[in-house]
PDB file of C-alpha atoms in Angstrom:
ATOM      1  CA  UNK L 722      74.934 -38.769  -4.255  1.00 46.00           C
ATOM      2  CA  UNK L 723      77.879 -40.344  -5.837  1.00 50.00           C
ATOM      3  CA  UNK L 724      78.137 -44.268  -4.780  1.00 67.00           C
ATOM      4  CA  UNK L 725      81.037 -44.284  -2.380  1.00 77.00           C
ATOM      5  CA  UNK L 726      83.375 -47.664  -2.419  1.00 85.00           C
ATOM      6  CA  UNK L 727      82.304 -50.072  -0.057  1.00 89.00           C
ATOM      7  CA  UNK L 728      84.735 -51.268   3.094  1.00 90.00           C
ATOM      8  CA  UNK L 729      85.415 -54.910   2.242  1.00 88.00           C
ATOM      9  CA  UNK L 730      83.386 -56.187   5.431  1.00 83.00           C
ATOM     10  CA  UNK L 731      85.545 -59.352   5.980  1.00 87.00           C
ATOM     11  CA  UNK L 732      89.183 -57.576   5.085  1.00 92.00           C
ATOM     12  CA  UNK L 733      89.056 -54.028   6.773  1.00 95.00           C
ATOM     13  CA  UNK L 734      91.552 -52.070   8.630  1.00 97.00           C
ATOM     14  CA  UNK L 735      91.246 -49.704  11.577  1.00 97.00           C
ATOM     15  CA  UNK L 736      93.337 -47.140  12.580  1.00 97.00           C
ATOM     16  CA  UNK L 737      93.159 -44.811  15.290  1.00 97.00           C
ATOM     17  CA  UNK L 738      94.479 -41.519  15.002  1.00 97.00           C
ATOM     18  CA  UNK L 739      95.118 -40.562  18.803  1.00 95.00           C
ATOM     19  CA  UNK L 740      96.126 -43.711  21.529  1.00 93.00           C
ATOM     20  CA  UNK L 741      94.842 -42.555  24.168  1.00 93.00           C
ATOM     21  CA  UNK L 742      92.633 -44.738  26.653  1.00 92.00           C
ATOM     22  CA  UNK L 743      89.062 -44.462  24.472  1.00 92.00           C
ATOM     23  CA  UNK L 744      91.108 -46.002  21.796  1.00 95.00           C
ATOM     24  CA  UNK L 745      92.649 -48.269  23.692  1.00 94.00           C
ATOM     25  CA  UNK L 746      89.118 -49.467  24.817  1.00 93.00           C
ATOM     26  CA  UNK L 747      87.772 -49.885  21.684  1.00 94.00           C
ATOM     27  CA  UNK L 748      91.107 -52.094  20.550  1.00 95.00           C
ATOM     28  CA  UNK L 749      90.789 -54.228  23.229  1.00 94.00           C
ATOM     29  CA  UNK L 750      86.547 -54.573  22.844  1.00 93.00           C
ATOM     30  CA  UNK L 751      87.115 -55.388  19.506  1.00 93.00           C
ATOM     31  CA  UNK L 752      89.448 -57.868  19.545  1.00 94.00           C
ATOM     32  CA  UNK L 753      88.389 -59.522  22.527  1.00 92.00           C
ATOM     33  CA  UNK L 754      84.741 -60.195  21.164  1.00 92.00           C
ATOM     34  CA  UNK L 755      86.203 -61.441  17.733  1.00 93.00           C
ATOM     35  CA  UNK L 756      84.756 -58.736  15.743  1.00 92.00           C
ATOM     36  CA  UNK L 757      88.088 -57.449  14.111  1.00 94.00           C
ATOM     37  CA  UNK L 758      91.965 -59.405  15.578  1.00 95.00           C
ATOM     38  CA  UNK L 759      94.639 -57.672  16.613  1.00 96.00           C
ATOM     39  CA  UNK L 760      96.483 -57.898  13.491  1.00 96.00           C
ATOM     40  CA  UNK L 761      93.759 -55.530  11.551  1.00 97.00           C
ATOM     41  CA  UNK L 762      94.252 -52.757  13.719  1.00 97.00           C
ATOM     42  CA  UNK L 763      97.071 -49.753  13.849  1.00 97.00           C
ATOM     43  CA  UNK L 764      97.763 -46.792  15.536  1.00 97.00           C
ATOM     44  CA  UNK L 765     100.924 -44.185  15.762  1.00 96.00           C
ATOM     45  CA  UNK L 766     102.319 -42.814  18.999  1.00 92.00           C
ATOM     46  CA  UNK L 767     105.492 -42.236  20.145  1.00 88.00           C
ATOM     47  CA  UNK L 768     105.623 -42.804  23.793  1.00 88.00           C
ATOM     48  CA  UNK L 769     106.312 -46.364  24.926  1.00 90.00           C
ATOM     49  CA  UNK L 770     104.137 -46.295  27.430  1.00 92.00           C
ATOM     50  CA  UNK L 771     101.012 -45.858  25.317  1.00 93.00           C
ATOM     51  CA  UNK L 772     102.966 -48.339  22.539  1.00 94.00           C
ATOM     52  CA  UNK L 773     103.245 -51.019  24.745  1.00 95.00           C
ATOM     53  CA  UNK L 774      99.388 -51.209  25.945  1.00 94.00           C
ATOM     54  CA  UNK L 775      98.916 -51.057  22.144  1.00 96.00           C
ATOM     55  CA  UNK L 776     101.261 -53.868  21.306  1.00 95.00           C
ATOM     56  CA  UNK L 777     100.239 -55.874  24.649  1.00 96.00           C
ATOM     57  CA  UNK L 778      96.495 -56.752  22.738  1.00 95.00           C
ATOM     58  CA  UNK L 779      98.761 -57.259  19.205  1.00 96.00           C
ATOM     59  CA  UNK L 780      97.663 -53.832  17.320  1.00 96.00           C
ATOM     60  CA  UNK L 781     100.445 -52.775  14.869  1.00 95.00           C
ATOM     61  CA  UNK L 782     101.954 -49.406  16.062  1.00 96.00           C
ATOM     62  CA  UNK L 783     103.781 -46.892  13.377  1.00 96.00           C
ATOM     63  CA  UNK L 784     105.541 -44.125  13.768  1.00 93.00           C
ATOM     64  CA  UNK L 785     103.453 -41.492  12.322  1.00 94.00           C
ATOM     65  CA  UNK L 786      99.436 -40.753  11.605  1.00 96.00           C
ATOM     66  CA  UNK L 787      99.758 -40.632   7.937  1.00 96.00           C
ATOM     67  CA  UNK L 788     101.477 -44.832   7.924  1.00 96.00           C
ATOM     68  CA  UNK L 789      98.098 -45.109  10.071  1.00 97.00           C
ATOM     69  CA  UNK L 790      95.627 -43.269   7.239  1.00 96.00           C
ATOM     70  CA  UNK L 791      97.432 -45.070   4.584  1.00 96.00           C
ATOM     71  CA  UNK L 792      97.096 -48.725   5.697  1.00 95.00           C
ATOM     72  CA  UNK L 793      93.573 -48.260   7.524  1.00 96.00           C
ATOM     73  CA  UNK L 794      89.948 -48.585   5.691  1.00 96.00           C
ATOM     74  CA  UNK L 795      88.347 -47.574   8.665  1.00 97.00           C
ATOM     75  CA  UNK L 796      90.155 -43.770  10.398  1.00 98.00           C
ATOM     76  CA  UNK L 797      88.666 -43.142  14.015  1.00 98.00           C
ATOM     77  CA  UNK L 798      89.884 -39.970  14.872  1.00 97.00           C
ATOM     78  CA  UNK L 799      90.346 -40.761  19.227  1.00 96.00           C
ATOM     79  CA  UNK L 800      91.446 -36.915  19.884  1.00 94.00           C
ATOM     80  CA  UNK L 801      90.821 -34.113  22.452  1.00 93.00           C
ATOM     81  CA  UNK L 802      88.667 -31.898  20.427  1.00 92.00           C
ATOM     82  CA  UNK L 803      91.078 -28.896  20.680  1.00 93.00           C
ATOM     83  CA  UNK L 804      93.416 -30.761  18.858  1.00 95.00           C
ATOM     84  CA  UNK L 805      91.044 -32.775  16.033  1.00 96.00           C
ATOM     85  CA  UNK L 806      91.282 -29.340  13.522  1.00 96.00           C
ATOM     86  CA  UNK L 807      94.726 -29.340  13.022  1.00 97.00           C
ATOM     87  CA  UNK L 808      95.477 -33.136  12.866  1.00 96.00           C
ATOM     88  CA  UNK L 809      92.931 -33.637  10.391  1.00 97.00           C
ATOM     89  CA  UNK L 810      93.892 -30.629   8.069  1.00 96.00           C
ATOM     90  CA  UNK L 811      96.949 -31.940   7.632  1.00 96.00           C
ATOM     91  CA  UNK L 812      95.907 -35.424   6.798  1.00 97.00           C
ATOM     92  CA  UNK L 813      93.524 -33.787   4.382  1.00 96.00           C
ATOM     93  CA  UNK L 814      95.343 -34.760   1.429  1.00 96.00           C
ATOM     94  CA  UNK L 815      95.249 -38.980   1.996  1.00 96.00           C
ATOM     95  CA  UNK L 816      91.607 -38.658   3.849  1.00 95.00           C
ATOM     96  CA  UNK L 817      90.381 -40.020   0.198  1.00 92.00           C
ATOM     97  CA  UNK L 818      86.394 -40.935  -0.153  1.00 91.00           C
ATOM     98  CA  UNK L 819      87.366 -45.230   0.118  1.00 93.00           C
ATOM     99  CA  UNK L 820      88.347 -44.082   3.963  1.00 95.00           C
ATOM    100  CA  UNK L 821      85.681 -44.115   6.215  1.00 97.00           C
ATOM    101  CA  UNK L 822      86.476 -41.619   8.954  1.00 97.00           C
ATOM    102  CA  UNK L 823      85.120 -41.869  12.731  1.00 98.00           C
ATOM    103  CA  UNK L 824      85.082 -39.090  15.244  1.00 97.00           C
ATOM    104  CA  UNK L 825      85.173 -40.021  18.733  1.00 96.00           C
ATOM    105  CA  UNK L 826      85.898 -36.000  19.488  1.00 92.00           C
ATOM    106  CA  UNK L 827      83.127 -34.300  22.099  1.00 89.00           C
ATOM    107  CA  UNK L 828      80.947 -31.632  20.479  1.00 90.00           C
ATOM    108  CA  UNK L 829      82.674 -31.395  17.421  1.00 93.00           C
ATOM    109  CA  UNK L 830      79.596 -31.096  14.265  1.00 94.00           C
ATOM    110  CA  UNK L 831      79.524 -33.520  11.226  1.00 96.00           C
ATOM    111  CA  UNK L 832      79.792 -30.621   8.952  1.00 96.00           C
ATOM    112  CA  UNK L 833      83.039 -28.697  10.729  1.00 96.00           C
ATOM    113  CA  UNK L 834      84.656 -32.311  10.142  1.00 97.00           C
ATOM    114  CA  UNK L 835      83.609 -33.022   6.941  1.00 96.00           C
ATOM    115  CA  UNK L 836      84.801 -29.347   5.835  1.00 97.00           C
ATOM    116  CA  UNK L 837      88.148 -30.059   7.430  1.00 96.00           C
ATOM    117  CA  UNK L 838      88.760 -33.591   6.184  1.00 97.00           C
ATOM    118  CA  UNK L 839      87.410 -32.356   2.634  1.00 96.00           C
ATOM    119  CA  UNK L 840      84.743 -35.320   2.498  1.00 93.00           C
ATOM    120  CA  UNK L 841      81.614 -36.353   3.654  1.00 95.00           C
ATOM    121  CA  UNK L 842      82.197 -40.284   4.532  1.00 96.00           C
ATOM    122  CA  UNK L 843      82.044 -39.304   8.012  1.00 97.00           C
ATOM    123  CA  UNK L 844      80.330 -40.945  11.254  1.00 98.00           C
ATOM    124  CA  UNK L 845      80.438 -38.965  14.295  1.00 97.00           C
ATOM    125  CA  UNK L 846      80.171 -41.381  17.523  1.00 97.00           C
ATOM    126  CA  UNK L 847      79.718 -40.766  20.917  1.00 96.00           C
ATOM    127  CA  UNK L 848      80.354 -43.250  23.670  1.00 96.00           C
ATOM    128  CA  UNK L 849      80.794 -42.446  27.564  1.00 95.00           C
ATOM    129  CA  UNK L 850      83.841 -43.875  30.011  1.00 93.00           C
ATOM    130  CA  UNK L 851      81.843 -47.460  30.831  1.00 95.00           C
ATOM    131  CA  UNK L 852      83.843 -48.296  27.342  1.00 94.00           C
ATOM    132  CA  UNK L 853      86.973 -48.780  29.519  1.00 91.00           C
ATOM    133  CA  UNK L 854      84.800 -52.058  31.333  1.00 93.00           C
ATOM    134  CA  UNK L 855      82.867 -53.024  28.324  1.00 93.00           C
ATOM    135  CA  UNK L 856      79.408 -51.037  29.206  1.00 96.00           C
ATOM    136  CA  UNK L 857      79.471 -48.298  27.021  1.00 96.00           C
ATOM    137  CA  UNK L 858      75.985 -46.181  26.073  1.00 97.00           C
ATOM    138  CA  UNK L 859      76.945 -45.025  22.345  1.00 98.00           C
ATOM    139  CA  UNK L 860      75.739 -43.112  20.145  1.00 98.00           C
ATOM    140  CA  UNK L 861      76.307 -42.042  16.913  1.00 98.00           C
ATOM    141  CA  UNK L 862      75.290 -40.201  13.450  1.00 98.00           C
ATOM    142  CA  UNK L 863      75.779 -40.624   9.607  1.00 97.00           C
ATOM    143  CA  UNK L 864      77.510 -37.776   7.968  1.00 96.00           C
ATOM    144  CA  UNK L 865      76.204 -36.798   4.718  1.00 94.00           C
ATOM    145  CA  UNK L 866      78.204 -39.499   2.284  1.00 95.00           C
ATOM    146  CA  UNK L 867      78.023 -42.348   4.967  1.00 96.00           C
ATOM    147  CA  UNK L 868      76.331 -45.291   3.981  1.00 95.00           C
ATOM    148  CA  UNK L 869      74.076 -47.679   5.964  1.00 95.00           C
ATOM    149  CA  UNK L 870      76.637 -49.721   5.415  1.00 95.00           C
ATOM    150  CA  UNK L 871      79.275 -47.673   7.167  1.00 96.00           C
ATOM    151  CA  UNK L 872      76.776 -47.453  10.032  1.00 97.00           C
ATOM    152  CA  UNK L 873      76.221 -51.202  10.408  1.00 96.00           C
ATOM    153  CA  UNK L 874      79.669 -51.587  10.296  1.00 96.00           C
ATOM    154  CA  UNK L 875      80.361 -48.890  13.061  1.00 96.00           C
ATOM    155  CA  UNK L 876      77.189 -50.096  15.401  1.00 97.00           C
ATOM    156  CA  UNK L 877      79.364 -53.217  15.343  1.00 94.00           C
ATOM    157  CA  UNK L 878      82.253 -52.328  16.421  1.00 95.00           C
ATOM    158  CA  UNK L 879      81.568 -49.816  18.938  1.00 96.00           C
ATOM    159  CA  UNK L 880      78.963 -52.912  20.062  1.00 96.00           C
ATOM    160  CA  UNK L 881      82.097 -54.409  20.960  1.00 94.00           C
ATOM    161  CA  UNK L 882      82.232 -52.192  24.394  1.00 95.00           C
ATOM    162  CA  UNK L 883      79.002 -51.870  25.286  1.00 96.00           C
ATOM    163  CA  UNK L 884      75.382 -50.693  23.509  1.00 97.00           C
ATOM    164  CA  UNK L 885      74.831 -48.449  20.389  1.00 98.00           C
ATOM    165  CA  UNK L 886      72.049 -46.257  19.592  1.00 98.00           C
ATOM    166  CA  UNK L 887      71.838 -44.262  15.934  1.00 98.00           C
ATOM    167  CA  UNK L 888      70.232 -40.386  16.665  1.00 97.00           C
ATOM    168  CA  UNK L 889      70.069 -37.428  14.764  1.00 97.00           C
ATOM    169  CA  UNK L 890      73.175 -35.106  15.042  1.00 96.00           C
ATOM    170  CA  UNK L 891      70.679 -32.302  16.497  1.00 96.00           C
ATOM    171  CA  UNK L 892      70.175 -35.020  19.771  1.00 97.00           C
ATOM    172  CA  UNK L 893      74.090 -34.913  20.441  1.00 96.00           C
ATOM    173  CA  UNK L 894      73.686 -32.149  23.108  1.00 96.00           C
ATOM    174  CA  UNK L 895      70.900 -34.184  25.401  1.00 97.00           C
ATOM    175  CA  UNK L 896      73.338 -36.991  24.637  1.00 97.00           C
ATOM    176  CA  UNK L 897      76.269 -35.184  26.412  1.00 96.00           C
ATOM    177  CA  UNK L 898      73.488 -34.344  29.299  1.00 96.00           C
ATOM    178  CA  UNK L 899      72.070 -37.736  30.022  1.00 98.00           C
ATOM    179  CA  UNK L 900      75.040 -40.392  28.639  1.00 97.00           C
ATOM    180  CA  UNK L 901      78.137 -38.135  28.146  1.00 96.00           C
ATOM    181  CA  UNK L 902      78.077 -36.569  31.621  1.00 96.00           C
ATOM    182  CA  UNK L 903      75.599 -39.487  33.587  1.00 97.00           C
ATOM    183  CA  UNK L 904      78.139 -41.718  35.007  1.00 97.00           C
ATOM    184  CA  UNK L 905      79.270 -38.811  37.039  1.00 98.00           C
ATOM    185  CA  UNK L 906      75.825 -38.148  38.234  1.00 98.00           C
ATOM    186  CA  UNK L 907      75.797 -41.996  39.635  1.00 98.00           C
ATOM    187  CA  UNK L 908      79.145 -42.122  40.651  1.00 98.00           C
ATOM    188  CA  UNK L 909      78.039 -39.612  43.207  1.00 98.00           C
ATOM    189  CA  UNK L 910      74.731 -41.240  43.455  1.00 98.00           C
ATOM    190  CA  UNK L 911      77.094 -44.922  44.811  1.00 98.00           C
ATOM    191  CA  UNK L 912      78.902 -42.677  47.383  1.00 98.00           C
ATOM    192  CA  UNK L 913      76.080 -41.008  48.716  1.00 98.00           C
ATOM    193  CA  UNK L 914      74.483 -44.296  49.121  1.00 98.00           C
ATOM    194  CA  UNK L 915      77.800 -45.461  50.845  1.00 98.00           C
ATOM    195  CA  UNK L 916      78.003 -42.841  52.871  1.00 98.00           C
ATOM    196  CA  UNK L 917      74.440 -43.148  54.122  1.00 98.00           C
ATOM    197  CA  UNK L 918      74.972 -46.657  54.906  1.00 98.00           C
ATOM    198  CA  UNK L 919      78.050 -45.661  56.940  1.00 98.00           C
ATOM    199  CA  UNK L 920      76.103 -42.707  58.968  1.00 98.00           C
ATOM    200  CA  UNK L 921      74.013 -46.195  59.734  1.00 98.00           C
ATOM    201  CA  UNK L 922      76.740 -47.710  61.309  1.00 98.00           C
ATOM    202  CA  UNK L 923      78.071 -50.217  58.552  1.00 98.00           C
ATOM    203  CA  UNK L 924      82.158 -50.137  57.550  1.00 98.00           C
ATOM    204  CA  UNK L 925      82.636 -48.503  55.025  1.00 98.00           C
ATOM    205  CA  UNK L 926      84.755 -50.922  52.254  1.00 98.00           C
ATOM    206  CA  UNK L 927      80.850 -52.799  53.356  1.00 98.00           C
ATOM    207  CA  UNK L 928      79.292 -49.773  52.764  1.00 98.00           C
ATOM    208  CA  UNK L 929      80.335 -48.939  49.767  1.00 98.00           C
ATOM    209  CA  UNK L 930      80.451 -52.924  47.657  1.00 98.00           C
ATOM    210  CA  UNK L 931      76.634 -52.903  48.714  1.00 98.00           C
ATOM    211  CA  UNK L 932      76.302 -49.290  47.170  1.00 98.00           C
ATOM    212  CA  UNK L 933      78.172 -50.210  44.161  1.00 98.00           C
ATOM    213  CA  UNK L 934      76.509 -53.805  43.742  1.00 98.00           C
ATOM    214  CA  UNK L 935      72.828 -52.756  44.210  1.00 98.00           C
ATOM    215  CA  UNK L 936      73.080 -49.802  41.424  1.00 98.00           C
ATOM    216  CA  UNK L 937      74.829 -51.953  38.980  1.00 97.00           C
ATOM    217  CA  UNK L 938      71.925 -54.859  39.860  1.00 97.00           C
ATOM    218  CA  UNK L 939      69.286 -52.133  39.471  1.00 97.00           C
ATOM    219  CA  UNK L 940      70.457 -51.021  35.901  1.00 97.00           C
ATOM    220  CA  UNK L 941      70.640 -54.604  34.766  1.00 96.00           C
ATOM    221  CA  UNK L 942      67.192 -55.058  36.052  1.00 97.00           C
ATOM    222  CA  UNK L 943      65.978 -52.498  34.144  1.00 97.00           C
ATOM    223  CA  UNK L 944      67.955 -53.191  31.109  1.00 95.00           C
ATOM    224  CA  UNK L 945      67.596 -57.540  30.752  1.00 95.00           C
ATOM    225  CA  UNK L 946      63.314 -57.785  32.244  1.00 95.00           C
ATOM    226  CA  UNK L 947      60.759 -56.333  30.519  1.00 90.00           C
ATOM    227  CA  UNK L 948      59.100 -53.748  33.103  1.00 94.00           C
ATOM    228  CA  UNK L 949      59.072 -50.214  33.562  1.00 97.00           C
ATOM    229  CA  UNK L 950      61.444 -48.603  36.318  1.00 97.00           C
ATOM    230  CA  UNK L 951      58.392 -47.764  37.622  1.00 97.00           C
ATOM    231  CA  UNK L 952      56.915 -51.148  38.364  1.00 97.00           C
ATOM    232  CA  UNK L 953      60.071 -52.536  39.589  1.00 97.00           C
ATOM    233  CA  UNK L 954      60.094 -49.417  42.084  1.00 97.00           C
ATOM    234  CA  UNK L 955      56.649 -50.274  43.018  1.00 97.00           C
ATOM    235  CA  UNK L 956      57.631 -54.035  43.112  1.00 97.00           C
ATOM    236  CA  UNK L 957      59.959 -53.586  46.245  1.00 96.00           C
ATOM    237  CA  UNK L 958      57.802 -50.748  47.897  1.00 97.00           C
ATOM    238  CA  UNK L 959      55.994 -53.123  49.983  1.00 96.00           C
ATOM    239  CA  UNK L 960      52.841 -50.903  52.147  1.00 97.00           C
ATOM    240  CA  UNK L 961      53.964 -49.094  55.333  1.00 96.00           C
ATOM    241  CA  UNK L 962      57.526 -50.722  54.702  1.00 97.00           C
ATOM    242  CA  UNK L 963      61.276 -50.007  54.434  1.00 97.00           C
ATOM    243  CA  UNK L 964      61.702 -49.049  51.015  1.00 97.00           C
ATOM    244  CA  UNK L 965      58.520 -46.687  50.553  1.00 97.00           C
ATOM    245  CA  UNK L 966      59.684 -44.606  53.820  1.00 97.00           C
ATOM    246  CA  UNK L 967      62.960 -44.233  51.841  1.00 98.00           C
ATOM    247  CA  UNK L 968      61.175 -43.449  49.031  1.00 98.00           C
ATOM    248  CA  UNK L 969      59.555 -40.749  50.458  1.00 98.00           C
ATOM    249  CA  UNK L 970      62.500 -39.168  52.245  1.00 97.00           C
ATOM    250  CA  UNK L 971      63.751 -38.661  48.112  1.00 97.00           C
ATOM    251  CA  UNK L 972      60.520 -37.173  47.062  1.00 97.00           C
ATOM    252  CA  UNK L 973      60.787 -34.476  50.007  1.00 97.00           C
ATOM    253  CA  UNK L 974      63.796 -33.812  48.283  1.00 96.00           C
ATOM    254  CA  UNK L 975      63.301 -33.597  45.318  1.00 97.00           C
ATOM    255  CA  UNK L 976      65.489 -36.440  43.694  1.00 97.00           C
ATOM    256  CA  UNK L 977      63.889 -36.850  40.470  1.00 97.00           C
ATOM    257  CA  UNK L 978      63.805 -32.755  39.611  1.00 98.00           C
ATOM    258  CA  UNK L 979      67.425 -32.702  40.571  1.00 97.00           C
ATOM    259  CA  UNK L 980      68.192 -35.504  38.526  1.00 98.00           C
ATOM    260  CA  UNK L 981      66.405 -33.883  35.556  1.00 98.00           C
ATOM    261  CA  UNK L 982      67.797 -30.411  36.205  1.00 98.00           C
ATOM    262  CA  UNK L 983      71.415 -32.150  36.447  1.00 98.00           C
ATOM    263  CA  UNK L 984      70.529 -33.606  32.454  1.00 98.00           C
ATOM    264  CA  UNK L 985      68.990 -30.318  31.186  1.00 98.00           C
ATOM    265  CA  UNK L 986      71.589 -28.038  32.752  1.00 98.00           C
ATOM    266  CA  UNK L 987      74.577 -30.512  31.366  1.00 96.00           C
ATOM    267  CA  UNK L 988      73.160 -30.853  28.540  1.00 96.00           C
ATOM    268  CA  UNK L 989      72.534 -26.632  27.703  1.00 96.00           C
ATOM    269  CA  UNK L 990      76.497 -26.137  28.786  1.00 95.00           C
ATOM    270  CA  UNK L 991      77.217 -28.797  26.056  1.00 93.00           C
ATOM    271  CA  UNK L 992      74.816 -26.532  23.313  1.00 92.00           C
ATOM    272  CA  UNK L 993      77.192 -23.683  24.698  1.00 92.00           C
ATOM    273  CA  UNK L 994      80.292 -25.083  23.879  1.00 87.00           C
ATOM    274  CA  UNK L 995      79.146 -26.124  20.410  1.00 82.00           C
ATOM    275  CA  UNK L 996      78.432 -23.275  19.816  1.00 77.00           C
ATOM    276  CA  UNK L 997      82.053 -21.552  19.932  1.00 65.00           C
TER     277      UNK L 997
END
């Protein structure tokens, strides 16, 4: 393997080809936790409305993609995958081997990209919609010319909006299944639980900050003390009590199977896709 140039760790630019809101998330992440300012970022667009929120945080906005490729180390590639073929084609030509390039893009492979870019210093990332408040779950892959240094420097900045995770590209589908398509599975989780604690006679703005709160408290349990979910389940499942009776209701139900089944069947629709 040929040694690729390293991105000057203290000097690099990022541009983002696409500025739409995942980009916009990242910008602001990054800038607000110190990791890269304002002033080292770019992106193109031409509608003022997207320009503005760029040049609100202090990001440098051209007029086209190539201005973007030209003055960036760093090229994150913040597209609807439809669209990620054609763009990149046609900045083939100044998509050199000193760029490193990023794809944000859902279900797109490593080795489609690094045929249409026409290099192999590619990282393909994949981070959910918590980026937009900071709580990301991210994960992401070298392509076959990326360095460990290119993944360092990636893990850092998509650390800026929430946590990162390096996987094999093979893993990308359960990915989609569990973290890609998840927060939808527990934003309906939150409104059952609101609704259930309106059919029990609470209000329902009540109803539903208690929902929202005790989810989000749960998680960080789980995430900041050192105990299986498991324990911490058993932990509040005091004998003949409130919580196990609830419990049990679940099990009836089958909550964890559907739960599962919801991962596995997201998760096989995702391997379908990639596969077109």
């Amino acid at each position: 393997m040929a040694n690729v140039c390293p991105i000057p760790s203290d000097s690099y630019k990022v541009g983002f080809i696409g500025a739409g809101k995942m980009a916009e998330s990242i910008a602001r992440g990054v800038v607000k936790s110190g990791i890269l300012p304002a002033n080292r970022i770019r992106t193109a667009h031409s509608g003022s409305a997207r320009r503005t929120a760029f040049e609100s945080i202090g990001v440098t906005v051209f007029e086209n993609n190539n201005q973007v490729v030209e003055d960036s180390d760093v090229i994150i590639f913040s597209l609807k995958p439809q669209v990620v073929k054609n763009v990149v084609s046609q900045l083939k030509p100044i998509l050199s081997e000193k760029k490193l390039l990023v794809s944000v893009a859902a279900g797109l492979k490593l080795k489609d990209l690094q045929e249409w870019a026409g290099q192999g210093r590619f990282i393909r990332v994949m981070p959910n919609t918590p980026s937009a408040v900071g709580e990301a779950a991210t994960v992401f892959t070298l392509g076959e010319k990326a360095t460990t240094e290119d993944g360092e420097l990636i893990s850092q900045l998509f650390g800026a909006i929430g946590k990162v995770w390096k996987a094999d590209e093979k893993l990308f589908d359960a990915v989609t299944g569990l973290s890609g398509s998840g927060p939808a599975y527990v934003f309906l989780a939150i409104e059952a639980l609101a609704d259930g604690g309106v059919a029990a006679g609470l209000p329902r703005e009540l109803a539903l900050g208690l929902a929202s709160q005790t989810v989000l408290g749960a998680a960080s349990m789980v995430t900041g003390m050192a105990k299986h979910p498991g324990q911490l389940k058993d932990d509040v499942a005091s004998p003949g009590g409130t919580t196990i009776a609830g419990i049990h209701e679940l099990e009836k139900s089958g909550f964890r199977g559907i739960l599962m089944n919801a991962v596995v069947g997201a998760a096989k629709r995702s391997r379908e896709l990639s596969q077109n």
